[in-house]
Short mmCIF file of C-alpha atoms in Angstrom, two decimals:
data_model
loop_
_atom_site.label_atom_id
_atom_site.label_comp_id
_atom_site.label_asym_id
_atom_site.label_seq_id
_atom_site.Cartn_x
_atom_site.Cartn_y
_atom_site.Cartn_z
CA UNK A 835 0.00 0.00 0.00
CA UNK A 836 1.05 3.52 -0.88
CA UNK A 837 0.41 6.05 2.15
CA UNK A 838 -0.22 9.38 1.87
CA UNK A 839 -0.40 12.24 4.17
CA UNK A 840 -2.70 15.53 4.01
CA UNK A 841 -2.22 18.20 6.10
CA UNK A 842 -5.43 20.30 6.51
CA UNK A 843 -7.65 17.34 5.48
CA UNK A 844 -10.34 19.21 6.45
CA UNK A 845 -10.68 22.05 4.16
CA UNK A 846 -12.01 22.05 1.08
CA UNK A 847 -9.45 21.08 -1.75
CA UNK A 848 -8.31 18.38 1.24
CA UNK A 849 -11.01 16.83 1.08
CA UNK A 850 -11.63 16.61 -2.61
CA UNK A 851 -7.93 15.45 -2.76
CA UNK A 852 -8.91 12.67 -0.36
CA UNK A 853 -11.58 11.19 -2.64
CA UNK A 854 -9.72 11.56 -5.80
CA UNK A 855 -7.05 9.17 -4.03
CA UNK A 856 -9.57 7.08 -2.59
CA UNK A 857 -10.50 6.28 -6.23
CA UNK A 858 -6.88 4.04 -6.31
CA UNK A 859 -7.36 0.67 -4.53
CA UNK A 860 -3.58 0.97 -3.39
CA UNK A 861 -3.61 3.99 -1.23
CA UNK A 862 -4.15 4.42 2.00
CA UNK A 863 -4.19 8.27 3.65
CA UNK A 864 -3.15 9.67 7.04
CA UNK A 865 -4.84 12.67 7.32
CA UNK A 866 -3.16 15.72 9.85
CA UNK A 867 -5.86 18.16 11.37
CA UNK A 868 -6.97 19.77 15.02
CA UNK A 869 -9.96 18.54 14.81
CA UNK A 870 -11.29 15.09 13.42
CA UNK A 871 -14.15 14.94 14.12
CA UNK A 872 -14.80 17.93 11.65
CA UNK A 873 -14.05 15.05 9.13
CA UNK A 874 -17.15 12.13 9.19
CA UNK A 875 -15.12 8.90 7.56
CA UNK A 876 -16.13 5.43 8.25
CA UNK A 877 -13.83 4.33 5.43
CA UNK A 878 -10.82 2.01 7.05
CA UNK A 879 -8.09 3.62 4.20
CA UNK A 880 -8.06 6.69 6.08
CA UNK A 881 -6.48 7.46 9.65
CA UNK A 882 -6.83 10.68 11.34
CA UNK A 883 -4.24 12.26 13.51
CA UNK A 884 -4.93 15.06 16.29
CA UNK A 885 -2.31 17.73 16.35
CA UNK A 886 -1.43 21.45 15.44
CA UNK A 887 0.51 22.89 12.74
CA UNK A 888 2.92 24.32 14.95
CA UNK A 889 3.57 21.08 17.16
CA UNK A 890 6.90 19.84 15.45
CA UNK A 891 6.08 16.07 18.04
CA UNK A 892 2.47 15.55 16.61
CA UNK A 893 3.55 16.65 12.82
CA UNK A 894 6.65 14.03 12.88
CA UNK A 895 3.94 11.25 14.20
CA UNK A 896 1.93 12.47 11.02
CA UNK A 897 4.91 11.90 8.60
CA UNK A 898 6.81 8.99 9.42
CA UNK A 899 5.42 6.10 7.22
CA UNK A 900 4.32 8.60 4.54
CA UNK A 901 5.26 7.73 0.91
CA UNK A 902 4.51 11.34 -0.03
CA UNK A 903 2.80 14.17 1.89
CA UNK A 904 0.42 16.72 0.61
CA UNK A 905 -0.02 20.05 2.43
CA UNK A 906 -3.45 21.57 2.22
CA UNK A 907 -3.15 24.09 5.00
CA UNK A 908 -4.71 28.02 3.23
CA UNK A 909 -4.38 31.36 4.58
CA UNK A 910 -2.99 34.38 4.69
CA UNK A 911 -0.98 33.58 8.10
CA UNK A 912 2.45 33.60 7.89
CA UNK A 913 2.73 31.22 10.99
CA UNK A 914 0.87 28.30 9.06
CA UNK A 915 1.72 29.10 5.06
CA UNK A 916 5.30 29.78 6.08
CA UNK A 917 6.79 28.33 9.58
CA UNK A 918 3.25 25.44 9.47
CA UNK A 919 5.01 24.16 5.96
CA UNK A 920 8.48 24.52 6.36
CA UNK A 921 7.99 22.24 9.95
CA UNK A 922 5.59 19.89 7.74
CA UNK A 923 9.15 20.08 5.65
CA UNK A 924 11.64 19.19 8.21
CA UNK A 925 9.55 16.66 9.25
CA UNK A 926 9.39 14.69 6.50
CA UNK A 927 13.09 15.05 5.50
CA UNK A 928 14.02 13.54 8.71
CA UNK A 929 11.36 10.58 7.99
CA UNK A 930 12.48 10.05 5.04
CA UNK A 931 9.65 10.75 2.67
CA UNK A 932 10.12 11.06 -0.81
CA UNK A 933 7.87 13.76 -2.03
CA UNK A 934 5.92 17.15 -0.69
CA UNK A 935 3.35 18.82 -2.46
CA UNK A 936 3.19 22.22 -1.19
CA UNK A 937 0.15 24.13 -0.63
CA UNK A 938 -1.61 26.49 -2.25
CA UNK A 939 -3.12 25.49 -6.06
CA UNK A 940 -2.79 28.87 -7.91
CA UNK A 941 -1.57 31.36 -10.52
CA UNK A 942 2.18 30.80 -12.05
CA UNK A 943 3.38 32.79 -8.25
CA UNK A 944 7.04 31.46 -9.71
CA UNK A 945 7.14 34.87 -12.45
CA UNK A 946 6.74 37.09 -10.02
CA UNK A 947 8.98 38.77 -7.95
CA UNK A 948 9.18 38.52 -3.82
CA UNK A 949 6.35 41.51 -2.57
CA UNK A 950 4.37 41.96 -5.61
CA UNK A 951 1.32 39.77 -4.92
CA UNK A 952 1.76 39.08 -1.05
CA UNK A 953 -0.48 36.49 -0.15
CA UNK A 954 1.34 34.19 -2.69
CA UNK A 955 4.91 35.41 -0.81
CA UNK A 956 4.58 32.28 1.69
CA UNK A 957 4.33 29.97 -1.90
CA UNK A 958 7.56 31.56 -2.96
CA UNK A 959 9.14 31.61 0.54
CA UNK A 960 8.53 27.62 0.72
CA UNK A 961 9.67 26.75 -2.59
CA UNK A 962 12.81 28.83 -1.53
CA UNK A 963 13.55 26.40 1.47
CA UNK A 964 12.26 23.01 -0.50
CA UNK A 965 15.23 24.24 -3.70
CA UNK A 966 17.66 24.54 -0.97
CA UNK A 967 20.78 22.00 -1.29
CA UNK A 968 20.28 20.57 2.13
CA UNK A 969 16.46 19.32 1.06
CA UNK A 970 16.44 15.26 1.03
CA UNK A 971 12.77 15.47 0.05
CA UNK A 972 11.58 16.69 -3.14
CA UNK A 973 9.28 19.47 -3.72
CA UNK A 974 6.29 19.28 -5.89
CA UNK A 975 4.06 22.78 -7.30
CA UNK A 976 0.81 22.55 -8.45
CA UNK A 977 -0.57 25.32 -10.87
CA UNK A 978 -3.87 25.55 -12.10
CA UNK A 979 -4.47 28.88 -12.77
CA UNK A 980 -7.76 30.26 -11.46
CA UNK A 981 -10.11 28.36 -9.80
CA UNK A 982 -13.34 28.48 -11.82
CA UNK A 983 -15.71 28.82 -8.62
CA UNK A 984 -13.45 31.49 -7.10
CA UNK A 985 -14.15 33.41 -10.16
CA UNK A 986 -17.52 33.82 -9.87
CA UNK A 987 -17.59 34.29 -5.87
CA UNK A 988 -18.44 37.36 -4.30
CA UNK A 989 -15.51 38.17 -2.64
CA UNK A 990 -13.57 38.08 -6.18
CA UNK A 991 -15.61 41.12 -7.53
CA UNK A 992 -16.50 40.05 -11.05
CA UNK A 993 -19.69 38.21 -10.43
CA UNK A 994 -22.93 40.27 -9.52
CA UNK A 995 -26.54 38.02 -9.31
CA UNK A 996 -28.75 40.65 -7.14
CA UNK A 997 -30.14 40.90 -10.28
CA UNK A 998 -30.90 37.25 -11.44
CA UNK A 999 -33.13 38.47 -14.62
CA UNK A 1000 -30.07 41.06 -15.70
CA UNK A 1001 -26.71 39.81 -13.69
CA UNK A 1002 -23.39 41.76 -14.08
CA UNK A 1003 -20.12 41.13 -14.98
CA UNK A 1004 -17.57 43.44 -13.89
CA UNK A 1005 -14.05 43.09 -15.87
CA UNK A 1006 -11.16 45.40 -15.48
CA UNK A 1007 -8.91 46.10 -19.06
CA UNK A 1008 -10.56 45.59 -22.32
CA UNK A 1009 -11.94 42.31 -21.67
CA UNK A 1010 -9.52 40.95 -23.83
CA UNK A 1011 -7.48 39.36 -21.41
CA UNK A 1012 -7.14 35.71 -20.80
CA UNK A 1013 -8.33 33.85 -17.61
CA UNK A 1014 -7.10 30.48 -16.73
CA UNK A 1015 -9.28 28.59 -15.02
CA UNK A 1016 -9.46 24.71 -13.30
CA UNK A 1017 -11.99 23.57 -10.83
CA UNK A 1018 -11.24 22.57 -7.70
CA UNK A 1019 -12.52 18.87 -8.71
CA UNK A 1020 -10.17 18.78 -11.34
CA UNK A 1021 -7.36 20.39 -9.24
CA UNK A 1022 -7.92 17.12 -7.11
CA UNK A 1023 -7.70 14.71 -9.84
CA UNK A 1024 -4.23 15.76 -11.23
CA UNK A 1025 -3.12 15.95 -7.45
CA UNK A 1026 -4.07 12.51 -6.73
CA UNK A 1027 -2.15 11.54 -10.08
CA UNK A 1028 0.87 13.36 -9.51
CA UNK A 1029 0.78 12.38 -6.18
CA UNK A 1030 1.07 8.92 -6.94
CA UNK A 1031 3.31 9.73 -9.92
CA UNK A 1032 7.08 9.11 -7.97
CA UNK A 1033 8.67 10.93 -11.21
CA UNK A 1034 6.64 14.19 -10.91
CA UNK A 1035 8.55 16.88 -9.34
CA UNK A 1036 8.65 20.53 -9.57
CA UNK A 1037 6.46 22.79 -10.77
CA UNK A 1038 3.10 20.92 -12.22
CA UNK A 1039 0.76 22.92 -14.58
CA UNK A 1040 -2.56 22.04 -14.99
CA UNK A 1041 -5.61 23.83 -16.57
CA UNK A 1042 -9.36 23.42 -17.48
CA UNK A 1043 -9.81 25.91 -19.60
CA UNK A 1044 -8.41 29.34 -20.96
CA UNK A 1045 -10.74 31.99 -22.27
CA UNK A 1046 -11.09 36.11 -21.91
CA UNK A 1047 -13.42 37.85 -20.22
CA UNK A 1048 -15.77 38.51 -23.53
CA UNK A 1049 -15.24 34.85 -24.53
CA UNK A 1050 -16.27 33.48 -20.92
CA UNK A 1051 -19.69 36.08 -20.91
CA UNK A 1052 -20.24 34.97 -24.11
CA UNK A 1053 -20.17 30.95 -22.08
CA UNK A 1054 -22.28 32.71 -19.21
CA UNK A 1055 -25.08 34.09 -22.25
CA UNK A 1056 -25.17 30.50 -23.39
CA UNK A 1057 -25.06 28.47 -20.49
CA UNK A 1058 -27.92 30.25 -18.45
CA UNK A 1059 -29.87 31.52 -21.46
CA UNK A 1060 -29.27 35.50 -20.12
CA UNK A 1061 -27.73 38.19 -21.27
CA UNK A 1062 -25.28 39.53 -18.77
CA UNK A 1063 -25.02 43.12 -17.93
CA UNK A 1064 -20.65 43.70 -18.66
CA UNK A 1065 -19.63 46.66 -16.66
CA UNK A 1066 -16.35 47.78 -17.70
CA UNK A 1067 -13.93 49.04 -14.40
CA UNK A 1068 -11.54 50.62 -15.42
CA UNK A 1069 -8.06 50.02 -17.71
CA UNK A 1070 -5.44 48.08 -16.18
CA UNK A 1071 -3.39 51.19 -15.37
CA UNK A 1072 -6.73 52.02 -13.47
CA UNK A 1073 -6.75 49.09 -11.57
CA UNK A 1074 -2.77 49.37 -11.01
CA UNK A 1075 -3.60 52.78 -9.16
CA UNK A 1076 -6.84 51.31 -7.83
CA UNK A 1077 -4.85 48.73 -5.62
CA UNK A 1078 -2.53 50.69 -4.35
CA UNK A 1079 -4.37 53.48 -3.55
CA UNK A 1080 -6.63 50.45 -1.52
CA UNK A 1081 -3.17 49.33 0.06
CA UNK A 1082 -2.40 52.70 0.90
CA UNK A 1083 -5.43 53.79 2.92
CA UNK A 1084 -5.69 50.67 4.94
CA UNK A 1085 -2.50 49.00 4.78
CA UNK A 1086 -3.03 46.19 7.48
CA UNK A 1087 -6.34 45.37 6.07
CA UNK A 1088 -4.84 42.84 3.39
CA UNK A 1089 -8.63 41.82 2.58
CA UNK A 1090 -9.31 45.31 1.47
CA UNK A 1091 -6.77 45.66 -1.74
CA UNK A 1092 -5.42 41.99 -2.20
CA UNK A 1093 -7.81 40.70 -5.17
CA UNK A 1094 -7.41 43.99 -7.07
CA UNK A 1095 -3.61 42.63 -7.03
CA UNK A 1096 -4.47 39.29 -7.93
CA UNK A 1097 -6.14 40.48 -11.09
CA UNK A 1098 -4.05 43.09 -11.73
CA UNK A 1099 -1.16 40.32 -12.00
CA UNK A 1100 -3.37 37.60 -14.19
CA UNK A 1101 -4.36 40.06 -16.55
CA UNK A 1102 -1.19 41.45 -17.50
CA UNK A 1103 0.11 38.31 -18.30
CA UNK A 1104 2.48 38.13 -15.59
CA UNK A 1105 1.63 34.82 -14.18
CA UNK A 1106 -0.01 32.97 -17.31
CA UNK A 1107 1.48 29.06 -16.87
CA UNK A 1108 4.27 28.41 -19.38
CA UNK A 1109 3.41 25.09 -21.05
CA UNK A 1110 0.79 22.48 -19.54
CA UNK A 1111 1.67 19.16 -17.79
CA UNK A 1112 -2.36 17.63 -18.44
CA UNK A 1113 -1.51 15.00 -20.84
CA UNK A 1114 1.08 13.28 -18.74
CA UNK A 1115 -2.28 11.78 -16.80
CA UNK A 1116 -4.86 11.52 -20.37
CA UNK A 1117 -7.30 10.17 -18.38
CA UNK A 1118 -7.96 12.89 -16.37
CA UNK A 1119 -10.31 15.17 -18.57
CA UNK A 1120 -10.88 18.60 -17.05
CA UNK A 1121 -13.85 20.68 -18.10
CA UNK A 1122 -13.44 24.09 -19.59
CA UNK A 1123 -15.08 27.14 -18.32
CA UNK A 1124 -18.63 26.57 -20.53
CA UNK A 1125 -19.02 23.07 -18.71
CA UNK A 1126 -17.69 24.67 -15.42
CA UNK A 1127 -20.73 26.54 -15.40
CA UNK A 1128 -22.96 23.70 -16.40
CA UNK A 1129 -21.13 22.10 -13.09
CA UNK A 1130 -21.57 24.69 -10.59
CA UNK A 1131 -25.33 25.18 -11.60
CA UNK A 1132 -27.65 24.18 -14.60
CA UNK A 1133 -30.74 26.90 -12.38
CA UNK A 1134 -29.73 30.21 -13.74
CA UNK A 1135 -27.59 32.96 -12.65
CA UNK A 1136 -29.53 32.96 -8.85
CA UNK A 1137 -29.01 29.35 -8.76
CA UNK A 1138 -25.03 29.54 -9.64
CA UNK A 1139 -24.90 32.11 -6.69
CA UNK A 1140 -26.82 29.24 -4.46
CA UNK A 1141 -24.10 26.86 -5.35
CA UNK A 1142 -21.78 29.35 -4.84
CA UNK A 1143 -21.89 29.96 -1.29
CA UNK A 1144 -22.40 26.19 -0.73
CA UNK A 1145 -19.25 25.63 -2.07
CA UNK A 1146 -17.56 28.61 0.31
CA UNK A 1147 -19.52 27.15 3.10
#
């Protein structure tokens, strides 16, 4: 039996990564987490272990027997993205594991320089210390882009259903630019496979679909039979003064400014993924942004906005 370990197996991507792996007769999982009874199992592959991030005894417990571990912790806490990963790190080089998939699934983070999109710092800060010569286990990066269903949450800005007979699409730029976009479903899948994959290290790239913002409304008018509302915010040297201007008036409010950032750095270009690693696993076939939508909700704009906030919840 191949065992793996997930850190943060309760959150969301966790736990999708957990069934996509549960899908392989040969694995077994140790799951890492404070609390398990947040995580309702009766199946016998998977064995829960009490502990917190920053308890170096509990995490080494965790690790040793692990073929390969799988960090799922999120957040925009230094403590857990940072000092959490790089004891997950230490722990597993003195087990001996083979391979550690870092956390988080995102945008190309790697083409950017340290400080210009600081909640993916930690991502760059932990890659730093798993590249470093003394490493004995080998780091793994998974890309995906966008995730589909945080492009259409509320928090992310773009996605407006008050209206459900007339929703809106706001877009920075000329609506030209090109999204990336996976699900998280299909972020699972090609975890699981790389995961099990002992020749898959590095940087991963993965993707579902890639489309601009016209070319995904145009999905939207087609998929829910509407006509969305496109309300244009601004050129990109708007939102570039936008952000900062955000940053500037409430500098420790990182929730105030950070996705104006985010966007900022996908639209330019800046973190577009160079070159795709999907058919390494062909049987793995992720859906593009049109059947995202179909996914997420076949009831209309109100009911993708439904959906939505079950999947945040």
């Amino acid at each position: 039996m191949t065992v793996i370990g997930i850190a943060g197996i309760t959150g969301k991507i966790a736990r999708l990564i957990a069934q996509s792996l549960l899908a392989y007769p040969e694995v077994k999982i140790r799951g890492f987490c404070r609390d398990p009874t947040k995580y309702d199992t009766t199946d016998d592959r998977i064995n829960l272990i009490k502990g917190e991030a920053s308890d170096a005894s509990s995490i080494q417990t965790f690790v040793n027997g692990c073929d390969a571990v799988i960090c799922c912790y999120s957040g925009l806490d230094n403590a857990l993205m940072v000092d959490g990963q790089k004891l997950l790190i230490d722990a597993c080089d003195k087990a001996g594991v083979d391979r550690y998939i870092a956390s988080d699934w995102t945008i190309n983070y790697t083409k950017l320089e340290l400080g210009l999109l600081e909640n993916k710092d930690a991502m760059k800060h932990v890659k730093t210390y798993l590249d470093s010569p003394e490493r004995k286990v080998k780091g793994v990066h998974i890309l995906v882009g966008t995730f589909m269903e945080t492009w259409f949450a509320p928090f992310f800005g773009i996605f407006d259903a008050k209206d459900d007979k007339e929703p809106t699409l706001n877009y920075w730029g000329t609506g030209n630019e090109v999204w990336e976009g996976t699900t998280y479903s299909d972020a699972a899948k090609f975890t699981a496979a790389v995961v099990l994959d002992s020749s898959a290290v590095g940087l991963q790239r993965f993707r579902g679909g890639s489309l601009t913002f016209f070319e995904i409304a145009e999905s939207f008018k087609k998929v829910y039979v509407v006509t969305p509302k496109l309300n244009n915010l601004g050129s990109l040297e708007d939102l570039y003064e936008t952000m900062h201007a955000r940053r500037a008036e409430q500098p420790e409010n990182i929730y105030y400014y950070i996705v104006l950032f985010h966007q900022y750095y996908i639209l330019n270009g800046s973190t577009l993924l160079d070159g795709l690693d999907n058919a390494r696993y062909p049987e793995i076939k992720p859906v593009h942004w049109e059947e995202g939508m179909r996914k997420l909700s076949s009831d209309g704009p109100a009911g993708l906005a439904t959906a939505l906030a079950q999947v945040a919840g």
